[in-house]
Coordinates of C-alpha atoms in Angstrom, one line a residue:
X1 CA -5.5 3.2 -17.7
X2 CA -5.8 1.4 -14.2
X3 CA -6.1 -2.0 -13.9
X4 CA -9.4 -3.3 -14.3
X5 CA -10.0 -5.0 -17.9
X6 CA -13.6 -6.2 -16.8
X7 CA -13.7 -8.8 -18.9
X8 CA -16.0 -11.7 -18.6
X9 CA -14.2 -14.7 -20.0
X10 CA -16.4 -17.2 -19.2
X11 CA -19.2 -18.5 -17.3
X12 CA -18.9 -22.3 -16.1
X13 CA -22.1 -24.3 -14.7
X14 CA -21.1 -25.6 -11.8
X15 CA -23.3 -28.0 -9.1
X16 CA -22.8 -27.4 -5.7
X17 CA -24.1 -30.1 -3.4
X18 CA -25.9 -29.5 -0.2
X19 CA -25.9 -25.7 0.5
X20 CA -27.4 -24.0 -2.7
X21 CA -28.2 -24.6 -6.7
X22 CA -26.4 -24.5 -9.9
X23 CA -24.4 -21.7 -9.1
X24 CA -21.5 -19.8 -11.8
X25 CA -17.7 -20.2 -11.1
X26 CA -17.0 -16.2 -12.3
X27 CA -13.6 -15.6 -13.9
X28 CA -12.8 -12.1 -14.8
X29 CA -9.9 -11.1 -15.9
X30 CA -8.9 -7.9 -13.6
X31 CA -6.2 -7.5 -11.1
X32 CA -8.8 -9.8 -8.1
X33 CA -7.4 -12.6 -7.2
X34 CA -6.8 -15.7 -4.4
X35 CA -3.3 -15.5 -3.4
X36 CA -1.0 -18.3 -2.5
X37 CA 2.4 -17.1 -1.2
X38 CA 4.8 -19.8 -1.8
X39 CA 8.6 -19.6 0.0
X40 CA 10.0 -22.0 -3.1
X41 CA 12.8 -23.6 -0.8
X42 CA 10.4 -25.4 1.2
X43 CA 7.1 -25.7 -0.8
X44 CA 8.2 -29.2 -3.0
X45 CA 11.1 -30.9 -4.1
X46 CA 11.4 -31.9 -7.6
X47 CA 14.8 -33.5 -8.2
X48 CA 15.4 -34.9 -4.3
X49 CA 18.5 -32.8 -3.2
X50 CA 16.1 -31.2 -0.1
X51 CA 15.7 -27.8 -2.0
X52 CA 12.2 -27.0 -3.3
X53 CA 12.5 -25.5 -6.9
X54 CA 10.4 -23.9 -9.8
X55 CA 9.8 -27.2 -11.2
X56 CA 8.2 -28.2 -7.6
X57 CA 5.3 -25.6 -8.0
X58 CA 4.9 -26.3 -11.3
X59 CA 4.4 -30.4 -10.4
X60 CA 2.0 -29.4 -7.8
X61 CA -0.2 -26.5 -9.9
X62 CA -3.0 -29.0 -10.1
X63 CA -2.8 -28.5 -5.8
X64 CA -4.0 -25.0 -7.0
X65 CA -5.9 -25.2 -10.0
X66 CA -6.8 -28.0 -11.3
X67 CA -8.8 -26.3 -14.1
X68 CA -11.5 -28.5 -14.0
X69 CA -14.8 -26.8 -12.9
X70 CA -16.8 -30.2 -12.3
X71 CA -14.6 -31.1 -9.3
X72 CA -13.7 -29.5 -6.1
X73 CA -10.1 -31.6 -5.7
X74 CA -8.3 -28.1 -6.0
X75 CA -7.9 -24.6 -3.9
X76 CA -9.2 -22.8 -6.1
X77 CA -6.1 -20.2 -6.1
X78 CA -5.7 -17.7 -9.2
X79 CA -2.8 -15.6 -8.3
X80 CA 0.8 -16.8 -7.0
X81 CA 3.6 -14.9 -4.9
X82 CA 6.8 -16.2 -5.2
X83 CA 9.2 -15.2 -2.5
X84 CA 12.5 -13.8 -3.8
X85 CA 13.7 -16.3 -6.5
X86 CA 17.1 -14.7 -8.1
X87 CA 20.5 -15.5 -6.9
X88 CA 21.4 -14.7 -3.4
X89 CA 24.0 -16.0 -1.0
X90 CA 21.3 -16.5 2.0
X91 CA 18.4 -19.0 2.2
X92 CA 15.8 -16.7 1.9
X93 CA 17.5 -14.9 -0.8
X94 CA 15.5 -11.1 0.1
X95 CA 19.4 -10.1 -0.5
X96 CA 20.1 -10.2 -4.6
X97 CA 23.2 -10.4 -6.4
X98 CA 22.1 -10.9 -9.9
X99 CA 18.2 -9.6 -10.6
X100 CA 18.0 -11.2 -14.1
X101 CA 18.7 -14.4 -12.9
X102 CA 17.2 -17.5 -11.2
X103 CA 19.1 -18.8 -8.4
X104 CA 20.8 -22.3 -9.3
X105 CA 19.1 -24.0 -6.2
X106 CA 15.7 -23.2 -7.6
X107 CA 16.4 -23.9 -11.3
X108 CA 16.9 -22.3 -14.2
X109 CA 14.9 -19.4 -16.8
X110 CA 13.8 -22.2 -18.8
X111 CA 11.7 -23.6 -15.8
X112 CA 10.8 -20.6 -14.5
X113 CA 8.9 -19.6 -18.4
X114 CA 7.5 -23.2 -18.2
X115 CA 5.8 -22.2 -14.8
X116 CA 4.5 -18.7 -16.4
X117 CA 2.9 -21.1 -19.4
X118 CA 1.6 -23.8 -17.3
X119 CA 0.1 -20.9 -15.0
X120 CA -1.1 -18.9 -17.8
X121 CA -3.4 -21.7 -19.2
X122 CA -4.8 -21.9 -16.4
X123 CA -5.8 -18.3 -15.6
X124 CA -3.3 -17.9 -12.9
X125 CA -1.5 -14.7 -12.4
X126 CA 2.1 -15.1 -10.9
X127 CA 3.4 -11.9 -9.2
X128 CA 7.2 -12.0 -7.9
X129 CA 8.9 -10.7 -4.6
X130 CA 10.9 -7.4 -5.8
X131 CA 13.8 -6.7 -3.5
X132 CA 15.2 -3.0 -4.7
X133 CA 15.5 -1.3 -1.3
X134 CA 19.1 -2.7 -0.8
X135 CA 21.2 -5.1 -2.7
X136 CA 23.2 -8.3 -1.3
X137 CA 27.1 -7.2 -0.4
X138 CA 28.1 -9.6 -2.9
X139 CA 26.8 -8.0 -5.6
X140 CA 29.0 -6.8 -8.7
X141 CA 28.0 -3.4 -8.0
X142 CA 28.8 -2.8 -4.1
X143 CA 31.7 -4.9 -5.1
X144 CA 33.1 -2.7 -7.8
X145 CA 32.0 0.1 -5.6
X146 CA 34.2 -0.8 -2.7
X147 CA 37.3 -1.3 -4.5
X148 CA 36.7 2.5 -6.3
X149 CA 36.7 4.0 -2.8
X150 CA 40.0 3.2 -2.1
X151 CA 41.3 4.9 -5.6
X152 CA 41.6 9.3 -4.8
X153 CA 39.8 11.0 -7.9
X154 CA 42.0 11.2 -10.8
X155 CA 40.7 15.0 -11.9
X156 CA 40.5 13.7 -15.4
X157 CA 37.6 13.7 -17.8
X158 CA 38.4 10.2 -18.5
X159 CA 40.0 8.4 -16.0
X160 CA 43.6 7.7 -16.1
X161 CA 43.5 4.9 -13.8
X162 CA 43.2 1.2 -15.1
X163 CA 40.7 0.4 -12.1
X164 CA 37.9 3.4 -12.1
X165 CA 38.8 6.2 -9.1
X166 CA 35.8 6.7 -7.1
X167 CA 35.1 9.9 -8.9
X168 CA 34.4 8.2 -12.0
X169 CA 32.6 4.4 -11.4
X170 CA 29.3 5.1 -11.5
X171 CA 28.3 2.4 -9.2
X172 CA 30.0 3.9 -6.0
X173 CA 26.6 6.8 -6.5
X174 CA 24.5 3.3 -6.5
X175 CA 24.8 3.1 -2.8
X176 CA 25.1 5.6 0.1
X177 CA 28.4 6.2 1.4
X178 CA 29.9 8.8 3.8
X179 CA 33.3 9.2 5.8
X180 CA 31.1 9.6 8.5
X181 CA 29.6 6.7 10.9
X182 CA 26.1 7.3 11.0
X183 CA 23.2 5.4 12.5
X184 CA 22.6 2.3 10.4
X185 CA 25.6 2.4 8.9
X186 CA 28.7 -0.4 8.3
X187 CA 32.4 0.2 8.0
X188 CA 33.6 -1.0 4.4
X189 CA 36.9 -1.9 6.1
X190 CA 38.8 -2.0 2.9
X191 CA 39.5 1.2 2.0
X192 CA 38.7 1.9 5.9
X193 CA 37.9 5.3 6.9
X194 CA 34.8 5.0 4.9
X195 CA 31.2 3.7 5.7
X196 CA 27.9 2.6 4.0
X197 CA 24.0 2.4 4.4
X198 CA 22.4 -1.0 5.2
X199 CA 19.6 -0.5 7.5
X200 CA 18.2 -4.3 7.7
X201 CA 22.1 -5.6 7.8
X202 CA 25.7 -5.2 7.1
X203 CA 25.1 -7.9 4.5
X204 CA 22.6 -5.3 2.8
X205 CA 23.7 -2.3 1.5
X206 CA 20.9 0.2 0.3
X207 CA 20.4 1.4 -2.8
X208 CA 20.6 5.0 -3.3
X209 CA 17.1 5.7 -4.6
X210 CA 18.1 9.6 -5.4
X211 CA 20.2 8.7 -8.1
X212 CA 18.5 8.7 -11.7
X213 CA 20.6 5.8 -12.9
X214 CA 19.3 3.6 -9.8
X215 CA 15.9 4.4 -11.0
X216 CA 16.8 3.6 -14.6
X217 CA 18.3 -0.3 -13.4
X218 CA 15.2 -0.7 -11.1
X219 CA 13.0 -0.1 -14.3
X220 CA 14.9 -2.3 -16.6
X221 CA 14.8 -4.9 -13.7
X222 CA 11.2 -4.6 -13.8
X223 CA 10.7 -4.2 -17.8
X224 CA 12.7 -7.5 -17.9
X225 CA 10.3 -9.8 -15.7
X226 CA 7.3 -8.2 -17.0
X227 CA 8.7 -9.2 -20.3
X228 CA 9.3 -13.2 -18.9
X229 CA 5.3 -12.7 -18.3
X230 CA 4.8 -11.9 -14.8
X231 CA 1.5 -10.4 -13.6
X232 CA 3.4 -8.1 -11.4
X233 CA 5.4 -7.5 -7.9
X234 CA 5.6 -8.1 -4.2
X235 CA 7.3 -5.2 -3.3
X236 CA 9.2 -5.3 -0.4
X237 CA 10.5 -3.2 2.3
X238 CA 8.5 -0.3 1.2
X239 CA 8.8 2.3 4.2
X240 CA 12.7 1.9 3.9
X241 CA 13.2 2.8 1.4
X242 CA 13.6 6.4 2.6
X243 CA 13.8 5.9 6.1
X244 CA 11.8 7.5 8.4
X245 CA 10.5 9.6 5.1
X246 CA 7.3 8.6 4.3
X247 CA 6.9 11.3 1.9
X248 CA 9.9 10.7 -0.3
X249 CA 9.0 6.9 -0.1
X250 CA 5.5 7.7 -1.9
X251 CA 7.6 9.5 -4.3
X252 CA 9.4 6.5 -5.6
X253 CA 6.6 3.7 -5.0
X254 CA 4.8 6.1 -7.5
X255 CA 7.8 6.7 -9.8
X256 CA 8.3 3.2 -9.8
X257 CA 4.4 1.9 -10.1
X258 CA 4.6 5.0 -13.2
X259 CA 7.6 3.5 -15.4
X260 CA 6.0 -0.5 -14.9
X261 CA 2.5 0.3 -15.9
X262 CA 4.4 2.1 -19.3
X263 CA 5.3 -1.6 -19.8
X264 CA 2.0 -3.2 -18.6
X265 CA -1.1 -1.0 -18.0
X266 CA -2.6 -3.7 -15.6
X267 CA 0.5 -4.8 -14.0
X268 CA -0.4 -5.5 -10.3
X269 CA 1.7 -4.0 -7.3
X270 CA 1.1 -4.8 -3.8
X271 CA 3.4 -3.4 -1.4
X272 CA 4.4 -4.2 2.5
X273 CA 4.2 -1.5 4.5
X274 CA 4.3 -3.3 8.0
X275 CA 2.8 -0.3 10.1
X276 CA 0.1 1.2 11.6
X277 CA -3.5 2.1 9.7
X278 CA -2.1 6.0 9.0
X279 CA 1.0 4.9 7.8
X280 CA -0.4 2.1 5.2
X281 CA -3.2 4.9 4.1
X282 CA -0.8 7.6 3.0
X283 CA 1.4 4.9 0.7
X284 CA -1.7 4.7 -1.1
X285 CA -1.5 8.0 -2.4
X286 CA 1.5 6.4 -4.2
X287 CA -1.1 4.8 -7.2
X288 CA 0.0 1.7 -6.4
X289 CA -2.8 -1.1 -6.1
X290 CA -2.9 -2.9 -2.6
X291 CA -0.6 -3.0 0.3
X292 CA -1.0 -5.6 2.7
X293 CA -3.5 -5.3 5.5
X294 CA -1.1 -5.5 8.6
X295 CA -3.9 -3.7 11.2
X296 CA -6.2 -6.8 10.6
X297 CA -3.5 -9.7 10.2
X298 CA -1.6 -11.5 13.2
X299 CA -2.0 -12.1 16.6
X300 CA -2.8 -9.1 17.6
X301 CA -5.0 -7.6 14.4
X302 CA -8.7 -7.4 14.2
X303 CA -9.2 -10.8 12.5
X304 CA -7.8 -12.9 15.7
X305 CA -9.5 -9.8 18.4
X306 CA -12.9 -10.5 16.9
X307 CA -12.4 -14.3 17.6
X308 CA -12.0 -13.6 21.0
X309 CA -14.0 -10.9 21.8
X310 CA -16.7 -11.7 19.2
X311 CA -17.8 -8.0 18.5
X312 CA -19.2 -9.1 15.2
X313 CA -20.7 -5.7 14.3
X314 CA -17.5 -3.9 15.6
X315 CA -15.4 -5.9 12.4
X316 CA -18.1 -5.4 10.2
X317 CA -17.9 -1.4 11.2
X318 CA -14.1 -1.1 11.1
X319 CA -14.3 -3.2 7.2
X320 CA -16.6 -0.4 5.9
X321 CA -14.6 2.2 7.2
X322 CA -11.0 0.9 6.3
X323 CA -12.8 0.3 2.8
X324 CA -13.9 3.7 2.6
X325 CA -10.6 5.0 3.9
X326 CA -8.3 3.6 0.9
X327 CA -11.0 4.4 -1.7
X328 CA -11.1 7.8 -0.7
X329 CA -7.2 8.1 -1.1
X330 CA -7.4 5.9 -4.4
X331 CA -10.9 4.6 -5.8
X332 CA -8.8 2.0 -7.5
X333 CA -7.5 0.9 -4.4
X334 CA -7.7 -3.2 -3.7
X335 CA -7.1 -4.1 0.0
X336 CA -4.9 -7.0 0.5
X337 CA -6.0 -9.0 3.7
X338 CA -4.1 -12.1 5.4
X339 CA -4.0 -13.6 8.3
X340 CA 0.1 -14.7 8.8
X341 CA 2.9 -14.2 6.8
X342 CA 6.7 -15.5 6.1
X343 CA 7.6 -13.1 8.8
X344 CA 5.2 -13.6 11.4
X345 CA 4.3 -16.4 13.2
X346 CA 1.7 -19.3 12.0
X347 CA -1.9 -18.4 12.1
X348 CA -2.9 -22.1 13.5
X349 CA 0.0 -21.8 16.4
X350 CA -1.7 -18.3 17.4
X351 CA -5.4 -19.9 17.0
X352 CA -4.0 -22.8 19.7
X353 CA -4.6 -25.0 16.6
X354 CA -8.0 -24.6 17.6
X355 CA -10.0 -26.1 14.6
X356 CA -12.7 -24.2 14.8
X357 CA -11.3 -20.7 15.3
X358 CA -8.9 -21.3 12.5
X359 CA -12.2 -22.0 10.2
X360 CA -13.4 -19.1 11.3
X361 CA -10.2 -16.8 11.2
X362 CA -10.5 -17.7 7.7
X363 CA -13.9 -17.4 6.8
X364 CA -13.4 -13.3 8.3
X365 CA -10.5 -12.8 6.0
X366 CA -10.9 -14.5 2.8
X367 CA -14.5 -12.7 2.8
X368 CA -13.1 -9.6 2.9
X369 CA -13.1 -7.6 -0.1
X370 CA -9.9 -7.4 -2.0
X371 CA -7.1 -9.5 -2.7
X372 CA -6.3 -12.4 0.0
X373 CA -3.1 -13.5 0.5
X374 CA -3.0 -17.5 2.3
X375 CA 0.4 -18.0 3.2
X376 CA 1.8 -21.5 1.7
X377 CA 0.6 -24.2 4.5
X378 CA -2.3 -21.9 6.2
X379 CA -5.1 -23.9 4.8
X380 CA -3.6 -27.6 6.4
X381 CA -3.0 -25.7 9.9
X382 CA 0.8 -25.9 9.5
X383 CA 2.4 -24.0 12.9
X384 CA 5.9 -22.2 13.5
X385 CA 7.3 -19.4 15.4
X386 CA 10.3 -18.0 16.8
X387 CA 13.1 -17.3 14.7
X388 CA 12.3 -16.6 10.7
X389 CA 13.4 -20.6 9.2
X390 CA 10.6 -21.5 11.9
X391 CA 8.3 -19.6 10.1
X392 CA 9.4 -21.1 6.9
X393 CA 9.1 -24.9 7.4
X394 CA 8.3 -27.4 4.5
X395 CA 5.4 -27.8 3.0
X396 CA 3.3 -31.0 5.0
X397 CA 2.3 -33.1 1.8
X398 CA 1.8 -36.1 3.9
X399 CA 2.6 -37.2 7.6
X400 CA 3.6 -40.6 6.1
X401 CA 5.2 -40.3 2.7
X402 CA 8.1 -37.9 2.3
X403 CA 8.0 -37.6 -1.3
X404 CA 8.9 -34.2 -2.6
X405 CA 9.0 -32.8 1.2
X406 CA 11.7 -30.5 2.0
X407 CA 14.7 -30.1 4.4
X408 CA 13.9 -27.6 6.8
X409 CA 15.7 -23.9 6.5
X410 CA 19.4 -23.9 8.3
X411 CA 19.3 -23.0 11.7
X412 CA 15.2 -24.1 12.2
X413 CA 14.5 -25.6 15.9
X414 CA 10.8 -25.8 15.6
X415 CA 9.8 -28.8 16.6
X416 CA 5.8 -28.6 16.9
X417 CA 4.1 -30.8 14.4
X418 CA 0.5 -31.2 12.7
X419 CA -1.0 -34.5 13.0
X420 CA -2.0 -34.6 9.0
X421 CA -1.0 -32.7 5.9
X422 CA -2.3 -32.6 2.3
X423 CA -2.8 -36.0 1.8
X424 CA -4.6 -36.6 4.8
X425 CA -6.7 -33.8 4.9
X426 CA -8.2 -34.2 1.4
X427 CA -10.1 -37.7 2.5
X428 CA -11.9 -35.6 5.7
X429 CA -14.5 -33.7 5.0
X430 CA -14.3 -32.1 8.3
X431 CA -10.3 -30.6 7.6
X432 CA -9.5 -27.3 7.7
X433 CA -8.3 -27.8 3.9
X434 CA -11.7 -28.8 2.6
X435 CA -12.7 -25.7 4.5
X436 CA -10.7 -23.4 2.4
X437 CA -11.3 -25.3 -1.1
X438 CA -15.3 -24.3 -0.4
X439 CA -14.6 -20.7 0.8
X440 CA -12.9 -19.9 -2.0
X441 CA -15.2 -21.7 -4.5
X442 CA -17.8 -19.4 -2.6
X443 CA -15.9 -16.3 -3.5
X444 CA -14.7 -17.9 -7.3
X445 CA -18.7 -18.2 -7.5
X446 CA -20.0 -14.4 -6.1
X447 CA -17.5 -11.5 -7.7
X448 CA -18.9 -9.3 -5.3
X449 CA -17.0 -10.1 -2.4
X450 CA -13.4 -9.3 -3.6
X451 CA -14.8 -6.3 -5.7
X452 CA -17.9 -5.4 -4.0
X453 CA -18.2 -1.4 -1.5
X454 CA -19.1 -2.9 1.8
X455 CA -22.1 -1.7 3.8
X456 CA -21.9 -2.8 7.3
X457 CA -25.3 -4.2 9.0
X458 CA -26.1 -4.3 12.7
X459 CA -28.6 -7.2 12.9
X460 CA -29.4 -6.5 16.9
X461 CA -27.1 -9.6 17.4
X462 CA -23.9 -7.9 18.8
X463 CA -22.1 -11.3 17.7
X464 CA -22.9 -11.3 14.6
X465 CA -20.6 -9.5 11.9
X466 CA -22.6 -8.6 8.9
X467 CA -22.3 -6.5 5.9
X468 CA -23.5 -6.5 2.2
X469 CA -20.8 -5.9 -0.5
X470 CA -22.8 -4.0 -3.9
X471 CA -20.5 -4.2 -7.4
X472 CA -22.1 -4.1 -11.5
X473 CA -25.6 -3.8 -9.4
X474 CA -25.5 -7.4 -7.8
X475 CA -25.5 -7.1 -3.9
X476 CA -25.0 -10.0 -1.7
X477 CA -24.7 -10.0 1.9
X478 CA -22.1 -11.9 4.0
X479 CA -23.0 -13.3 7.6
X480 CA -21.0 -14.7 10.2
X481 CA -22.4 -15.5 13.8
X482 CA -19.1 -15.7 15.7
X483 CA -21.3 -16.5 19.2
X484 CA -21.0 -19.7 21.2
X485 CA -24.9 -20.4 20.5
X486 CA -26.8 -20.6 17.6
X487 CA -28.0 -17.3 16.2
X488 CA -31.8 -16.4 14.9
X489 CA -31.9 -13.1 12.9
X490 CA -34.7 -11.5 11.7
X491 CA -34.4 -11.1 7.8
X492 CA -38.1 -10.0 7.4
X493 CA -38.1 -6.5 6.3
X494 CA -38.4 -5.5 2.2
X495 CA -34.8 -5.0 1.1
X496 CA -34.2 -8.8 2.6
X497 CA -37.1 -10.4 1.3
X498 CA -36.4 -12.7 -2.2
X499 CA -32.6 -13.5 -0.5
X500 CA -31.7 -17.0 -0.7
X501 CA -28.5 -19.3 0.8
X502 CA -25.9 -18.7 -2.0
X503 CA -23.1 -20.6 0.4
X504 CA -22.6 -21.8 4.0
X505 CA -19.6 -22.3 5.7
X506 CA -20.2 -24.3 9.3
X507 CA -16.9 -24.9 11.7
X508 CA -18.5 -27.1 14.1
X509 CA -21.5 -28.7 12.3
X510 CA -25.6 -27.3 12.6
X511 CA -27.4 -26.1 10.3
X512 CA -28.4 -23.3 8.3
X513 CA -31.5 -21.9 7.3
X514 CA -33.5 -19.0 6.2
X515 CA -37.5 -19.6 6.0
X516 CA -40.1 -16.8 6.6
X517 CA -37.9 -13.8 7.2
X518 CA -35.8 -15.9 9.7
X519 CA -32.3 -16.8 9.4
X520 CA -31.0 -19.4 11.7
X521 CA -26.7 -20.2 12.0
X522 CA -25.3 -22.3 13.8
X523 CA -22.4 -20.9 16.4
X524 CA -18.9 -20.2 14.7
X525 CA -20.4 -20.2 11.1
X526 CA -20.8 -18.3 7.8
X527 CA -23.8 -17.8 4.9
X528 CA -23.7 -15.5 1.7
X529 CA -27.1 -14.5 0.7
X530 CA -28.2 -13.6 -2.4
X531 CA -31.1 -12.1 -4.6

């Protein structure tokens, strides 16, 4: 019932120069996939009035995927988030006021199905941002809501009132309100005397996830996009749902995941629970697929520490045992690692734009199994922090041609800038965007990685972070020597002899090789061998 179709659907010759032979782009059809999370307002303009919109992402899919196998002009992506894309009164739009809509500023249904075609023929799964914690304060429902409070139960059956009394409009049980000022909640100021839930804002009013008919709408929001051909949902704001009640939050991630896969057996649902290790572990238990991996991601997470500290065979320890973790809870489980996010500040301005390090942030991540999320600008370095529209700049197609570039998010003061964008970056070799087009062709080419039970390896080198990843009987192992020097490893013993170089990913030039029983890498680099 879960998930994986396993489905070969085909197997595409493909030369790759320099580092090994004719190797096999692998496409299966299952819920693995590259992510690309795209924040539509500022990825590209298609019409010129500033906004980005569907038919911007739809322009630029060959960016993406060009689904041509004998080149290596595209990213290589297979699986798209879309930030929150129905009609909202706020740029980012995470508050809704119609959930079967597109919001005008990005286009219309009819663009939005084109995407879903285009993406569909070219094995690219789209997944959307799914916003059912709280609603916008302009929707229809909070609206009809607050004009009910003011109207004293009628006592009727049917009420005898032309507007509906508060005893009898169903939507005033849609959100959770009280005579009595509690924390996190607003005074509706019309009727006054009474108050309302909206933990993230006033401009937010939660849902009240107890009530059945709640549930019901949620579901039919769901059924409906599923329907339109979505591969799934981004669900946000999963631990507020019931606040500071993790256990009643499982409850309806799991009643939720339940009613979509009734609708779509492998719909995909990835979930942010921005917390700590424990916290993230226990949501599993809710069935649903992946939540993102906050312990690794950011500044602070393991991906950047390892940089720094280069304990190579500490990250390859902790990857086996969060791996194990989340398997125990749900065998199906599919990690979802990332570096940055829409809410957190750039990778590259956290790296010091250090080429190098960002290479090699991104080599640790995007080799980890599971589902990899590469937040829309991450592979061209692009930098922002502070507020959240800093975090949300446009998309750097070129440093001199503004075609199809965005305005920049109201309010934005960000004024740090990258020297090249797309453009650019695709006629050097050396760019951090030709960087990410081979990783991923690497992963597109060795199944194992994303789907592969990691073993971690201590190759005597305390710099160096290895581990094998074993999945259908293939093993391959993954190598990164995170040192300032150039590391030799002894490969010699039985259960590595017949490996060869299967891909190579160098930050700073060298070479690799493996001869003999001995594997020599360059500083700051990466090889997958294979039998």
């Amino acid at each position: 019932m879960r998930k994986v179709l396993g489905i070969i659907l085909c197997f595409v010759m493909l030369l790759m120069g320099g580092c090994s032979d004719h190797l096999q782009v692998n496409l299966i059809d299952d819920n693995y996939r590259n992510y690309y999370e795209i924040f539509v307002r500022s990825f590209y303009d298609s019409d010129g009035d500033g906004i980005g919109d569907i038919r911007g992402i739809t322009e630029k899919l060959d960016y993406l995927k060009d689904n041509d196998f004998k080149t290596k002009k595209d990213l290589g992506i297979d699986g798209i988030w879309l930030m929150p894309i129905m009609p909202s009164p706020t740029y980012h739009k995470y508050d809704v006021t119609d959930y079967y809509s597109i919001d005008p500023q990005y286009g219309t249904m009819e663009d939005f199905e084109e995407l879903i075609r285009k993406c569909n023929e070219r094995g690219i799964k789209v997944i959307i941002d799914l916003v059912v914690n709280h609603t916008s304060a302009q929707h229809p429902w909070f609206l009809s809501a607050k004009k009910s409070l003011g109207i004293d139960p009628c006592g009727q059956k049917v009420c005898s009132y032309p507007e509906l009394c508060r005893e009898h409009n169903p939507y005033v049980k849609y959100y959770n309100f009280s005579q009595e000022q509690k924390a996190g909640y607003h005074s509706v100021d019309m009727p006054s005397g009474w108050y309302y839930e909206g933990q993230f804002w006033d401009q937010m009013p939660d849902l009240n996830l107890d009530n059945p008919e709640v549930r019901k709408e949620i579901e039919n929001i769901g059924k409906f996009w599923i329907e339109k051909g979505v591969a799934g949902f981004r669900v946000d704001a999963v631990t507020s749902f019931y606040t500071g009640n993790t256990t009643k939050s499982v409850e309806f991630l799991k009643d939720f995941n339940e009613r979509m896969e009734a609708y779509k057996k492998d719909v995909y649902i990835v979930g942010e629970v921005w917390s700590d290790a424990g916290t993230i572990t226990e949501y599993y238990k809710s069935g649903a697929d992946s939540f993102f991996n906050f312990p690794f991601a950011d500044n602070s997470g393991k991906i950047v520490s390892v940089i720094r500290n280069r304990d190579g065979v500490g990250f390859s320890k902790s990857l086996e045992e969060w791996q194990s973790k989340i398997k125990s809870i749900d065998e199906d489980a599919i990690d979802a690692p990332f570096i940055s996010n829409h809410d957190q500040s750039r990778s590259a301005g956290f790296l010091a734009q250090n080429l190098v390090h960002m290479k090699m942030a991104a080599s640790l991540y995007q080799l980890m199994p599971g589902n990899t999320f590469i937040y829309y600008g991450e592979e061209i370095g692009m930098i922002g922090s502070g507020k959240d529209e800093n975090k949300r700049l446009p998309m750097v197609w070129s440093v001199t041609n503004q075609k199809g570039i965005t305005e920049a998010p109201p309010y934005a003061d960000y004024t740090g800038t990258i020297e090249a964008g797309v453009a650019e970056q695709e006629k050097d070799q050396n760019s951090l965007l030709q960087f990410y087009k081979e990783l991923i062709r690497i992963k597109n080419e060795n199944p194992e990685i994303q789907r592969g039970k990691v073993t971690s390896l201590d190759l005597e080198n305390p710099a160096v972070c290895a581990y094998s990843l074993e999945y259908n009987g293939s093993k391959i192992y993954v190598i990164h020597n995170l040192a300032d020097e150039q590391a030799d490893l002894d490969l010699s013993g039985d259960k590595y002899s017949d490996l060869k170089i299967r891909g190579e990913l160098k930050t700073n030039g060298g070479k690799i090789t493996l001869k003999n029983g001995r594997l020599t890498m360059p500083s700051m680099s990466t090889v997958v061998l294979k039998y």
